Coordinates of C-alpha atoms in Angstrom, one line a residue:
Chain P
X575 CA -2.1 5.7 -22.7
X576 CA -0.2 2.8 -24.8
X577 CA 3.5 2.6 -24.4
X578 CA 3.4 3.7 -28.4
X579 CA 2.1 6.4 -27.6
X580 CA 4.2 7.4 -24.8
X581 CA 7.0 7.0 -26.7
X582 CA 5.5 9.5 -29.4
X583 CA 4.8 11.9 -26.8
X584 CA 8.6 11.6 -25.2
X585 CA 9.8 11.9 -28.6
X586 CA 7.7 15.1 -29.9
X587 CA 8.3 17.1 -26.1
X588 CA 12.3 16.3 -26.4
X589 CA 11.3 14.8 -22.3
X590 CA 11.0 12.0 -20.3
X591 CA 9.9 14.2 -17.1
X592 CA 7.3 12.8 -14.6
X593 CA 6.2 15.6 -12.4
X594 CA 5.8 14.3 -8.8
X595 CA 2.6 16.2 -7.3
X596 CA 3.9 15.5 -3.7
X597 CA 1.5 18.5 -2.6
X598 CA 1.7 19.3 1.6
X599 CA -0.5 22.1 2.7
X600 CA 2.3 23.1 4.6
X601 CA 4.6 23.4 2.1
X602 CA 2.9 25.2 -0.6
X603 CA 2.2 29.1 -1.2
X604 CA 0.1 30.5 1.8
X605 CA -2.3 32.6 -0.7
X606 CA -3.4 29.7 -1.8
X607 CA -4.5 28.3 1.4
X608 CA -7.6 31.1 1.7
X609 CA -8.5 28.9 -1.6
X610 CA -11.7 26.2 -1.5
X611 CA -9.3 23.6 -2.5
X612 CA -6.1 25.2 -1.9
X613 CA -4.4 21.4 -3.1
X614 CA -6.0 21.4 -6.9
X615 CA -5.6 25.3 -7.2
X616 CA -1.9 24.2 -6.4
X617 CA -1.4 21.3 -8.6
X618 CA -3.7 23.2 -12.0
X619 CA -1.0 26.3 -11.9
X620 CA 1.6 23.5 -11.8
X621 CA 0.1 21.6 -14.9
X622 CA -0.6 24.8 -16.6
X623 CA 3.1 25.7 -16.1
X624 CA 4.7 22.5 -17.1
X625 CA 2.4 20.4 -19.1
X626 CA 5.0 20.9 -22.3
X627 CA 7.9 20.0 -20.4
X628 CA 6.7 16.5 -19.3
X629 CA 5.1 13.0 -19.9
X630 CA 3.7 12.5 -16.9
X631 CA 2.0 13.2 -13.8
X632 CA 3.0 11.3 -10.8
X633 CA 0.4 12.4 -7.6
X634 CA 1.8 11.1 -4.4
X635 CA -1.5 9.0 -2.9
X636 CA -0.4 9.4 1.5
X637 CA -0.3 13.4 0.9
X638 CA -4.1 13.5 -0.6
X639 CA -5.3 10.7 1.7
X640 CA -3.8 12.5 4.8
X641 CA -6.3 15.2 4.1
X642 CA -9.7 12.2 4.5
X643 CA -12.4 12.9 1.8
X644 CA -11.8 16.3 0.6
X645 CA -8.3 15.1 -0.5
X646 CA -9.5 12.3 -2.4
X647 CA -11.7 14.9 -4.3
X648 CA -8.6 17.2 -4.8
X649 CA -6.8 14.1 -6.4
X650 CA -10.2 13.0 -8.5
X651 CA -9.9 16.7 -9.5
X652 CA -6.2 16.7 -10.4
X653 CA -6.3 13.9 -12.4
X654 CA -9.1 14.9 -14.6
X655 CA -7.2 18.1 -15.1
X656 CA -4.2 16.4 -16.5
X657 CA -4.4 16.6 -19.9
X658 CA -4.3 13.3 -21.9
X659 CA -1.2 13.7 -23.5
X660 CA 0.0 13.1 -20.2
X661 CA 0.2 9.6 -18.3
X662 CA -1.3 9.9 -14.8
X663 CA 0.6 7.6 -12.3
X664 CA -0.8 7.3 -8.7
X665 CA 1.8 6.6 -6.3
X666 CA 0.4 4.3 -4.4
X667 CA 2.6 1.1 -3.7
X668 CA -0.6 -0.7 -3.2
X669 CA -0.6 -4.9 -2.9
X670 CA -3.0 -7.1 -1.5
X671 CA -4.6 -10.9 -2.3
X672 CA -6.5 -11.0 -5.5
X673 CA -9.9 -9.7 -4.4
X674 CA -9.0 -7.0 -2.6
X675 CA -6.1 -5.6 -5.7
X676 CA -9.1 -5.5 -7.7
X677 CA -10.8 -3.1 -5.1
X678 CA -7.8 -1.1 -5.4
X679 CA -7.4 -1.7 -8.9
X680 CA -11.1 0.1 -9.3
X681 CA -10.0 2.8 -7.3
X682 CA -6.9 4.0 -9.6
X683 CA -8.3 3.0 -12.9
X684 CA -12.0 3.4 -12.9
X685 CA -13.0 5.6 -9.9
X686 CA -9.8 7.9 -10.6
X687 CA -9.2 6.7 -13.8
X688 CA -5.3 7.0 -13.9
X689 CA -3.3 5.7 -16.2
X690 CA -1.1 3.4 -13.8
X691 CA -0.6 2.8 -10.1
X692 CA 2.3 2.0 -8.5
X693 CA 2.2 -1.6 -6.3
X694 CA 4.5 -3.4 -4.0
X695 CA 5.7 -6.9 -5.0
X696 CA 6.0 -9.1 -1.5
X697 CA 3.0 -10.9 -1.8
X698 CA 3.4 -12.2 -5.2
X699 CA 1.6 -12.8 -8.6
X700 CA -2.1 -12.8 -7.2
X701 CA -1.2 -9.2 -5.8
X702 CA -0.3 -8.2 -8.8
X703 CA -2.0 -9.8 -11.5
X704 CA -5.5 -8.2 -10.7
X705 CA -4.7 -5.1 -11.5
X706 CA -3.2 -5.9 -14.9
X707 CA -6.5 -7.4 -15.6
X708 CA -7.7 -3.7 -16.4
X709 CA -7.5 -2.7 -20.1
X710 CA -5.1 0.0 -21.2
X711 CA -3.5 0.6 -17.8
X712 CA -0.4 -0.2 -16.2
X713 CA 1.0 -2.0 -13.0
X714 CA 4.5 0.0 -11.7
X715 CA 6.2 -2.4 -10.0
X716 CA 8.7 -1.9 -7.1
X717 CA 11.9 -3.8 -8.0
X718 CA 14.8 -1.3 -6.8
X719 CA 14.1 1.5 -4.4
X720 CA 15.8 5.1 -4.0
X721 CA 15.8 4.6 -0.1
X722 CA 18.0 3.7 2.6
X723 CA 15.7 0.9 3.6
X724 CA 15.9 -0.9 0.2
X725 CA 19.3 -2.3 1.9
X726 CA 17.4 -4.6 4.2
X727 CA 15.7 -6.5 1.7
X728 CA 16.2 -5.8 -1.9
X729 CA 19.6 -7.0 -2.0
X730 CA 19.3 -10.1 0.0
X731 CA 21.3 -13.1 -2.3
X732 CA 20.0 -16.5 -2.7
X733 CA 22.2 -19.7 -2.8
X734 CA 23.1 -18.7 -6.5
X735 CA 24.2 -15.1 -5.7
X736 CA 21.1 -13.5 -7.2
X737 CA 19.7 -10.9 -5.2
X738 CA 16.1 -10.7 -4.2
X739 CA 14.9 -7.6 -6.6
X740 CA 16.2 -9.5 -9.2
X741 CA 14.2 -12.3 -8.4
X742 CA 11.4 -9.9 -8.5
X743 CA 12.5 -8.7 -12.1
X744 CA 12.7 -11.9 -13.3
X745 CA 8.8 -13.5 -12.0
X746 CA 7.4 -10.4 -12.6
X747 CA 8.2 -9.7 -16.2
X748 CA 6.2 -13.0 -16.8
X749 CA 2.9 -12.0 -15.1
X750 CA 2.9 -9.0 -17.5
X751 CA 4.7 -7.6 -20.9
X752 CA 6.4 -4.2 -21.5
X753 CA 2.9 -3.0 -22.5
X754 CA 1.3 -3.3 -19.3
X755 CA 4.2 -3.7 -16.5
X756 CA 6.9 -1.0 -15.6
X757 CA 9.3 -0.9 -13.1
X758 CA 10.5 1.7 -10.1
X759 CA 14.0 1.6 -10.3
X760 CA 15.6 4.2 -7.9
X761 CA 18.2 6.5 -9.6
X762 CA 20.8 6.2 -6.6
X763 CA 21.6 3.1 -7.6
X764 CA 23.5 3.6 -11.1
X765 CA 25.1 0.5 -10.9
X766 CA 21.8 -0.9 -10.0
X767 CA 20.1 0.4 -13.2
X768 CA 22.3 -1.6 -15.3
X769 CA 21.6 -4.5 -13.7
X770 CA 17.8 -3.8 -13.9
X771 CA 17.9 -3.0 -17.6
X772 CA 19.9 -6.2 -18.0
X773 CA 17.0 -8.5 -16.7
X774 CA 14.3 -6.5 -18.2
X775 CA 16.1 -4.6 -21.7
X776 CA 12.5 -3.3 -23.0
X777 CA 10.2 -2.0 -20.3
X778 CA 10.1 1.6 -18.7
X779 CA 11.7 2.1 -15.5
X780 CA 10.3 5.0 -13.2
X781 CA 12.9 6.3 -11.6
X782 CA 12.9 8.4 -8.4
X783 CA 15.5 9.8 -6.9
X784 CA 17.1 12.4 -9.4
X785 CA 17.9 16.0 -7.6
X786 CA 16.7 16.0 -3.7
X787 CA 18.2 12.6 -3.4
X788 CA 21.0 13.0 -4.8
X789 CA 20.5 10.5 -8.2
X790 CA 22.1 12.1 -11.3
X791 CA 19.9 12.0 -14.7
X792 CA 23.1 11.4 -16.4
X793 CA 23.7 8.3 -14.8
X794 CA 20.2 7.3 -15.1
X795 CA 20.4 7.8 -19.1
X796 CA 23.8 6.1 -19.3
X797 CA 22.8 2.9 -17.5
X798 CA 19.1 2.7 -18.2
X799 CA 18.8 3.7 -21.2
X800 CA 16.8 1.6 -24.3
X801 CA 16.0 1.8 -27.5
X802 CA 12.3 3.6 -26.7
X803 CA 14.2 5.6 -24.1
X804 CA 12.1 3.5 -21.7
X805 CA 12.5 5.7 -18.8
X806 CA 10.4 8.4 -17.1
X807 CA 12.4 10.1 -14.7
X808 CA 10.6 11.7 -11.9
X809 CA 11.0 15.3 -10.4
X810 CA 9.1 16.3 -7.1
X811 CA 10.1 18.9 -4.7
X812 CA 12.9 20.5 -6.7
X813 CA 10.2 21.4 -9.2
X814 CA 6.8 21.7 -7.4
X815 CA 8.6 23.8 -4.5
X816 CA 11.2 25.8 -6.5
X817 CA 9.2 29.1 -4.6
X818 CA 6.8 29.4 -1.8
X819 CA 5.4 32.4 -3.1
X820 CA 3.2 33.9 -6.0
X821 CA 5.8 33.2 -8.8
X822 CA 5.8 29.4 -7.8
X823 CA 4.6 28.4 -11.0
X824 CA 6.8 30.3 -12.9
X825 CA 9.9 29.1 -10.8
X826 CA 8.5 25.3 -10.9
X827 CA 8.2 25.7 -14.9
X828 CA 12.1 27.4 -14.7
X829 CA 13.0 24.0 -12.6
X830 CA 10.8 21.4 -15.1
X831 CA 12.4 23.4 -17.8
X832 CA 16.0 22.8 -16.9
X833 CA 15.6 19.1 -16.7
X834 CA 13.8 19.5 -19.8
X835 CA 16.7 21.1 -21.8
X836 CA 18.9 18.1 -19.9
X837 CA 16.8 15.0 -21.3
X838 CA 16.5 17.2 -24.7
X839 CA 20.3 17.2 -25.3
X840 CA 20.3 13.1 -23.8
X841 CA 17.4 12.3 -26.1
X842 CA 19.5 13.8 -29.5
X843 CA 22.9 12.3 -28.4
X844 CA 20.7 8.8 -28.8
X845 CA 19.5 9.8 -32.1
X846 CA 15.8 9.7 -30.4
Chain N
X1182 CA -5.1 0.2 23.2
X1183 CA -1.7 -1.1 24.7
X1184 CA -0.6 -4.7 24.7
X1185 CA -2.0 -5.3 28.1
X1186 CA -5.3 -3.7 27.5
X1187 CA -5.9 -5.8 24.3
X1188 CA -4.9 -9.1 26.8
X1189 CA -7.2 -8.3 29.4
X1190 CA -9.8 -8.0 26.5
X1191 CA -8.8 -11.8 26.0
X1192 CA -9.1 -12.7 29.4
X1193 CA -12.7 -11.6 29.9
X1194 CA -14.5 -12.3 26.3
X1195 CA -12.7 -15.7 26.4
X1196 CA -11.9 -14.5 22.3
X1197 CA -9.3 -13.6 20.2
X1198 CA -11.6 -13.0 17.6
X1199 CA -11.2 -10.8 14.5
X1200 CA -14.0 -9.8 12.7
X1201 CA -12.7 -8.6 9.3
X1202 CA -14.8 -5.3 7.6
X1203 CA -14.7 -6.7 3.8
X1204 CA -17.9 -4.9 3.0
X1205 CA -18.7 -4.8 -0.1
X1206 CA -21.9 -3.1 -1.7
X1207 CA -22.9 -6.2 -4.3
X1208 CA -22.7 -8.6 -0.9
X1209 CA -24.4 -6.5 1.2
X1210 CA -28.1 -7.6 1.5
X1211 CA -30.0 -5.2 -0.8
X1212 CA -32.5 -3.3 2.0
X1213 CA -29.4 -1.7 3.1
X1214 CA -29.0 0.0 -0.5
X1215 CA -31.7 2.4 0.4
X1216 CA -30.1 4.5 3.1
X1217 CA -27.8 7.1 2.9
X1218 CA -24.9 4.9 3.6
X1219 CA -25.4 1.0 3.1
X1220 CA -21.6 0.6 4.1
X1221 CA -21.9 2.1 7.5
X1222 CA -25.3 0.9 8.3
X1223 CA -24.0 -2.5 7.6
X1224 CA -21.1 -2.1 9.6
X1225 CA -23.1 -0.9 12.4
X1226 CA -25.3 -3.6 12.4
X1227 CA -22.3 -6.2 12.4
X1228 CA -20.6 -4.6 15.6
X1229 CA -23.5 -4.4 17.0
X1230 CA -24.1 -8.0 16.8
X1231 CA -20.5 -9.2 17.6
X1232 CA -18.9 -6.8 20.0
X1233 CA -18.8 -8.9 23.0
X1234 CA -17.0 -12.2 20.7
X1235 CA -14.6 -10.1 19.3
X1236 CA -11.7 -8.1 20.5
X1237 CA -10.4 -6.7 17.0
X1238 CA -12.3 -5.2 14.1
X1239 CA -10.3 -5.2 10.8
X1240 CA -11.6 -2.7 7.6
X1241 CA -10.2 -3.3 4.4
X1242 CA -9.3 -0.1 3.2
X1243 CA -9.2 -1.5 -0.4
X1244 CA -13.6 -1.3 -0.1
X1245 CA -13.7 1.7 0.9
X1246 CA -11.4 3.4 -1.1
X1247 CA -12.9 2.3 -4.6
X1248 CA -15.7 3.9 -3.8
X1249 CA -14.3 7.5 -3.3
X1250 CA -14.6 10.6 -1.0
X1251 CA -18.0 8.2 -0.1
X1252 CA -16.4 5.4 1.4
X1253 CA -13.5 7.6 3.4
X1254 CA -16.7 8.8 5.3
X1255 CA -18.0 5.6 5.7
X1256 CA -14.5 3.9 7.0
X1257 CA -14.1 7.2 10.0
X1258 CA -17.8 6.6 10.9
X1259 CA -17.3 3.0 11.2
X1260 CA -13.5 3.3 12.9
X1261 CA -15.6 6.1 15.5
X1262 CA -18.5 3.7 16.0
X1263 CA -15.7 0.7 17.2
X1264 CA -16.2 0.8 20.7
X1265 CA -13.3 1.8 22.6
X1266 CA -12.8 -2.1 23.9
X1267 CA -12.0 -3.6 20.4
X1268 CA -8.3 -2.6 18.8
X1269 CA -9.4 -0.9 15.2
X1270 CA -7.1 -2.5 12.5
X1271 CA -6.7 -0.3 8.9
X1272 CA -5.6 -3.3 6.2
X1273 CA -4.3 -1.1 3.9
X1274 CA -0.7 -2.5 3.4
X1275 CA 0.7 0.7 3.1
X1276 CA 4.7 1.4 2.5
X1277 CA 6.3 4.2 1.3
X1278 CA 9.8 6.2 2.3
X1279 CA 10.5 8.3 4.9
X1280 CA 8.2 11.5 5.0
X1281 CA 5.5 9.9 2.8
X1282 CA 5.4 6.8 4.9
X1283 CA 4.7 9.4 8.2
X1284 CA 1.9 10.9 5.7
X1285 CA 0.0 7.4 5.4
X1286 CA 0.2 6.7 9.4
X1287 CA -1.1 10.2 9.9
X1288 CA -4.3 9.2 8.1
X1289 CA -4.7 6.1 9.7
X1290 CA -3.3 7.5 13.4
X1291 CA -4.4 11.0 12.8
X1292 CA -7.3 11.3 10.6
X1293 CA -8.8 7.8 11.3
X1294 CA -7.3 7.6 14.5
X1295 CA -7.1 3.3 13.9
X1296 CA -4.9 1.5 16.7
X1297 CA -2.8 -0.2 14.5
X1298 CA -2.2 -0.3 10.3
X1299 CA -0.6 -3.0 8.3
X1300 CA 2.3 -2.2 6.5
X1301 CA 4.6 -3.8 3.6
X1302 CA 8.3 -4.6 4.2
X1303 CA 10.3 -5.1 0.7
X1304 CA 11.2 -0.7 1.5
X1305 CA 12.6 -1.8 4.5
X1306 CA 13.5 0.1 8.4
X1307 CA 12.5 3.6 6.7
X1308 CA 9.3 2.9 5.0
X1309 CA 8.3 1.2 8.8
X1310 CA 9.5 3.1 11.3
X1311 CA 7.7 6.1 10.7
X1312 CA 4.6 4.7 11.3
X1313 CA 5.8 3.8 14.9
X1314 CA 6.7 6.8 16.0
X1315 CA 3.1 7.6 16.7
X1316 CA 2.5 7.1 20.5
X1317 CA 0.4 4.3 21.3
X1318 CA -0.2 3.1 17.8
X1319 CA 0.9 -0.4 15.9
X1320 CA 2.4 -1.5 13.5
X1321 CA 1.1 -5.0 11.8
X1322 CA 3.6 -5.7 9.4
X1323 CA 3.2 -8.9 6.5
X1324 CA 5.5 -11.4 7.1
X1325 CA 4.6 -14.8 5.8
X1326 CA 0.8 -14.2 3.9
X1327 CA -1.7 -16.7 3.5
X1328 CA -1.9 -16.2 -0.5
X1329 CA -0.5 -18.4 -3.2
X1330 CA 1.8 -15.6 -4.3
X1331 CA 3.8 -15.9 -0.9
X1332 CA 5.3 -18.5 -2.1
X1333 CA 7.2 -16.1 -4.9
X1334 CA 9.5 -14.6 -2.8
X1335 CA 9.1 -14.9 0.8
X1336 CA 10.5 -18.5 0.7
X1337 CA 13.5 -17.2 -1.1
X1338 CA 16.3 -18.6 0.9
X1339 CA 19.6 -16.9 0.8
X1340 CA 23.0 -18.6 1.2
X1341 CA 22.7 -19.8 5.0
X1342 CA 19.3 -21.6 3.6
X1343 CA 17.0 -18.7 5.2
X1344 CA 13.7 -17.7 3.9
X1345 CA 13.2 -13.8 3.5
X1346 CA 10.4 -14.0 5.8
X1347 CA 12.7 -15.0 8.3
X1348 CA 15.3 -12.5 7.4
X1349 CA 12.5 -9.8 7.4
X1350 CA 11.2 -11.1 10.9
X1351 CA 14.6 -10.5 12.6
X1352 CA 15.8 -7.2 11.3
X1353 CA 12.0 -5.7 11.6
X1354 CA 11.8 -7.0 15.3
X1355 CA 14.4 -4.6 16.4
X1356 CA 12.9 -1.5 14.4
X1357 CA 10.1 -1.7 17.9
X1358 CA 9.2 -4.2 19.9
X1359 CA 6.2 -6.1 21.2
X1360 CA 4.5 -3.4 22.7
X1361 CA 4.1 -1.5 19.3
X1362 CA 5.3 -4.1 16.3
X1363 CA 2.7 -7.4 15.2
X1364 CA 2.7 -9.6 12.2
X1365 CA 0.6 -11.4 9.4
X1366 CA 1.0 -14.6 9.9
X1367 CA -1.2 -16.4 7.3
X1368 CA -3.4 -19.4 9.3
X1369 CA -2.5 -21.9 5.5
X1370 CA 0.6 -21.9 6.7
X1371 CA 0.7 -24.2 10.2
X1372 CA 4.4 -24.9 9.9
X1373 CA 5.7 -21.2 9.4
X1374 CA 3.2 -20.3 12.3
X1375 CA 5.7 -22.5 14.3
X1376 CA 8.5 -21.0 12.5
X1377 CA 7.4 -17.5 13.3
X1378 CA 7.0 -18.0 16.9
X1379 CA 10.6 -19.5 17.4
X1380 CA 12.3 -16.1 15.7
X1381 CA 9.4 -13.5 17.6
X1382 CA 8.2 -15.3 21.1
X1383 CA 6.3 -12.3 22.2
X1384 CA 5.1 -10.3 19.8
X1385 CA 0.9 -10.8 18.7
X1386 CA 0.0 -12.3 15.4
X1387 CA -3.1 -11.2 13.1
X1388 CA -3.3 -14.1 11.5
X1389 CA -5.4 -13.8 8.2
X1390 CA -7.1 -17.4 6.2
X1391 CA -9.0 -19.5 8.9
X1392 CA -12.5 -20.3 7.4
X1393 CA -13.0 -19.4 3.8
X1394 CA -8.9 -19.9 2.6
X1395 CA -9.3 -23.3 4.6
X1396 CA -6.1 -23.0 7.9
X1397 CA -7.6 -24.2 10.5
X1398 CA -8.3 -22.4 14.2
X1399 CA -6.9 -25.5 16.1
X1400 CA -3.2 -25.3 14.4
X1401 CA -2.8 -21.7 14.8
X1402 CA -3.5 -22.5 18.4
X1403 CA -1.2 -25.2 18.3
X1404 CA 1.7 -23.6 16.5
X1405 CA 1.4 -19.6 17.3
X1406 CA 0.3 -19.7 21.1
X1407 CA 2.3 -17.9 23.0
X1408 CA 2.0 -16.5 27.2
X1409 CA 0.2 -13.5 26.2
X1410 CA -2.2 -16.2 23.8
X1411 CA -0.3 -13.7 21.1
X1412 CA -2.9 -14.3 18.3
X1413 CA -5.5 -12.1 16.8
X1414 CA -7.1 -14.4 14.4
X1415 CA -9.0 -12.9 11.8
X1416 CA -12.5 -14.0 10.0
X1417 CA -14.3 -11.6 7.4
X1418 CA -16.6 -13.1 4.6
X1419 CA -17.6 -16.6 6.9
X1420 CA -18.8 -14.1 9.9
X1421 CA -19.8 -10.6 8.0
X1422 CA -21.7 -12.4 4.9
X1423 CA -23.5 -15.9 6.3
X1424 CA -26.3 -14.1 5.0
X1425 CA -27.5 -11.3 3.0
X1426 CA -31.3 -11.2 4.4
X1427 CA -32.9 -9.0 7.1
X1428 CA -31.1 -11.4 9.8
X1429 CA -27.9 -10.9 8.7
X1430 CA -26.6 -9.3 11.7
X1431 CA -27.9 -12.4 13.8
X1432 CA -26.6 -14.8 11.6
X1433 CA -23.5 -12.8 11.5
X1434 CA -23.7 -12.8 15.2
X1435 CA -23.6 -17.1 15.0
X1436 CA -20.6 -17.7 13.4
X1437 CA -18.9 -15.1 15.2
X1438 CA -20.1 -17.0 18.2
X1439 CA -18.8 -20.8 17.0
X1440 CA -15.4 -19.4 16.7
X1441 CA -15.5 -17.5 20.1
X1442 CA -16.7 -20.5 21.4
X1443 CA -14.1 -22.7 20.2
X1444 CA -11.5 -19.8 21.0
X1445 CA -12.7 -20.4 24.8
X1446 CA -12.4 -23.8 24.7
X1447 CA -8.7 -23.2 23.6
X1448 CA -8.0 -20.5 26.0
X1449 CA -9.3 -22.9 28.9
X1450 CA -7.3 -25.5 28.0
X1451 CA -4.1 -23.4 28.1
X1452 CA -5.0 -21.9 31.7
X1453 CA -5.6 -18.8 30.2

């Protein structure tokens, strides 16, 4: 999916929600577990349910992988079930030396054939570079994270002041353009955002951290905001476990639909 | 295996040999294509042929992943065929918060049951500590890589003038300690070796780039040495693919036995 068309998609569903398919056998509805693959049956009624609502599709790589073959088949299943008008993201936070990104690069976008993959900056350029080799996908690049631990790094200062995911904003934005590069920017950092969309004022952010962490989409909107929206805001547990029992679609679609109605009312306040 | 176990290993091959699990099916000599699965076949072949020079065998999860539910099954039958002597290494750079992060170690710990996974830093204490709450596991975490890119941002200084390998060195060595906690420590880099050992004196290295990315086995001797030896060093395309004819296992076999050879050599010459 091109960023144009992105944009056309955020612009026609009144959203900018990424669905995070975090999906634990232990957390989801126990009917479904007498299922053959009680993970895709899981994630299909959660796509049927809120494939209106959202942009994208953000499946969570360490809860399929967990699982050993069978979950990589649930995943390869998933992701051919999104439909296209929905960018497929695999959470990954993959990063190796330039051979080996390429293997993983063939995993996400030809094997799986996802739209973009999530990868981990601290080995630099040639960890990153081969997977924006591949045509038509994208490279979602940690810069600011929603966690605790992003304290012991991220904000580490140089002799100028600058701190070290700015650094990373900076280098990185070179190795790619806002056609092939995002960035994760964590939305419990507000003030961070700002900063983020200072350094980099055109490319998408994907931005955790809204609801179960405690980030607030207005916030996010306020200080991330550009003139393509350029931000995807995802949404996992609160939507994907709103119920544990048979109505868990329903309730997920009630929960997508909220934030929905949210980004709707964000989206005509910018004119968008 | 525990930190002593993996010494005494030392003691008796006289190695502290890595042999690195790159396998890749276009370098994999071409009889193998014909069985059921090339990848484990060749693997098999290759630990059969170096199991007394080495003490570590290191897959690259990036091969097996890219190609599918295929390769998973491949990797477990390879990680099950290890012999119980040689620590299993999964490469696969994984970090992620929290709850995901204890999803990853469970299919390496778990599902894969590996001794030890590599992990990424720039998430910091959460995105590491999860891994090491698995009993008798390790953690190899990246601190100073043998790639180009390193030089991006783990040489960043901060105001005191230190390098954010440095900086990631000290705060991660009190997230565990030697008995659980190594590092990559990139052989192109003989001066950070040094460097490293100074800030973590007991903890083992797996150091990565001897052979084809040109550091040599003599410095890292020189510069990372520590009581314990304290080095895993790590060789995958020079040993696995020094040919890709019907004798590849012996020639395999030869260079594995050059650098065990010269690792004896160095651990006689340091009483060890």
């Amino acid at each position: 999916m091109t960023r144009q068309e992105l944009i056309q998609q955020i612009r026609e569903k009144r959203s900018f929600l990424c669905v995070g398919l975090d999906t634990d056998l232990d957390k989801i509805p126990a009917h479904l577990l007498q299922t053959e693959d009680p993970v895709f049956e899981f994630n299909k009624a959660i796509i049927d349910a809120t494939k209106d609502l959202c942009v994208a599709y953000k499946p969570n790589v360490a809860f399929y992988e967990a699982l050993g073959p069978k979950g990589w088949e649930s995943l390869k299943k998933t992701i051919d079930y999104i439909p296209a008008h929905c960018l497929t993201i695999a959470d990954a936070k993959r990063g190796d030396i330039g051979n080996t990104s390429t293997y993983y690069a063939k995993t996400f976008f030809d094997y799986l054939n996802c739209d973009a993959v999530t990868v981990a900056p601290y080995m630099g350029e040639d960890s990153v570079t081969p997977f924006q080799e591949f045509e038509g996908k994208w490279v979602i690049l940690l810069a600011l994270t929603s966690n605790k631990g992003a304290l012991d790094f991220q904000f580490t200062t140089d002799a100028s002041g600058e701190e070290l995911y700015k650094k990373v904003l900076k280098k990185s934005s070179k190795w790619g353009s806002e056609n092939n590069l995002m960035y994760v920017v964590g939305a419990t950092r507000a003030e961070g955002i700002a900063e983020v969309r200072k350094i980099v004022p055109h490319h998408f952010f994907l931005v955790p951290g809204v609801g179960a962490q405690g980030g607030s989409l207005e916030d996010v909107a306020k200080y991330g905001w550009n003139d393509d929206c350029g931000l995807l805001v995802n949404a996992s547990r609160s939507v994907i476990y709103a119920s544990n029992s048979a109505d868990f679609a329903i309730e997920a679609r009630k929960e997508a639909q909220k934030l929905q109605e949210e980004m709707a009312q964000i989206l005509t306040a910018k004119n968008f």
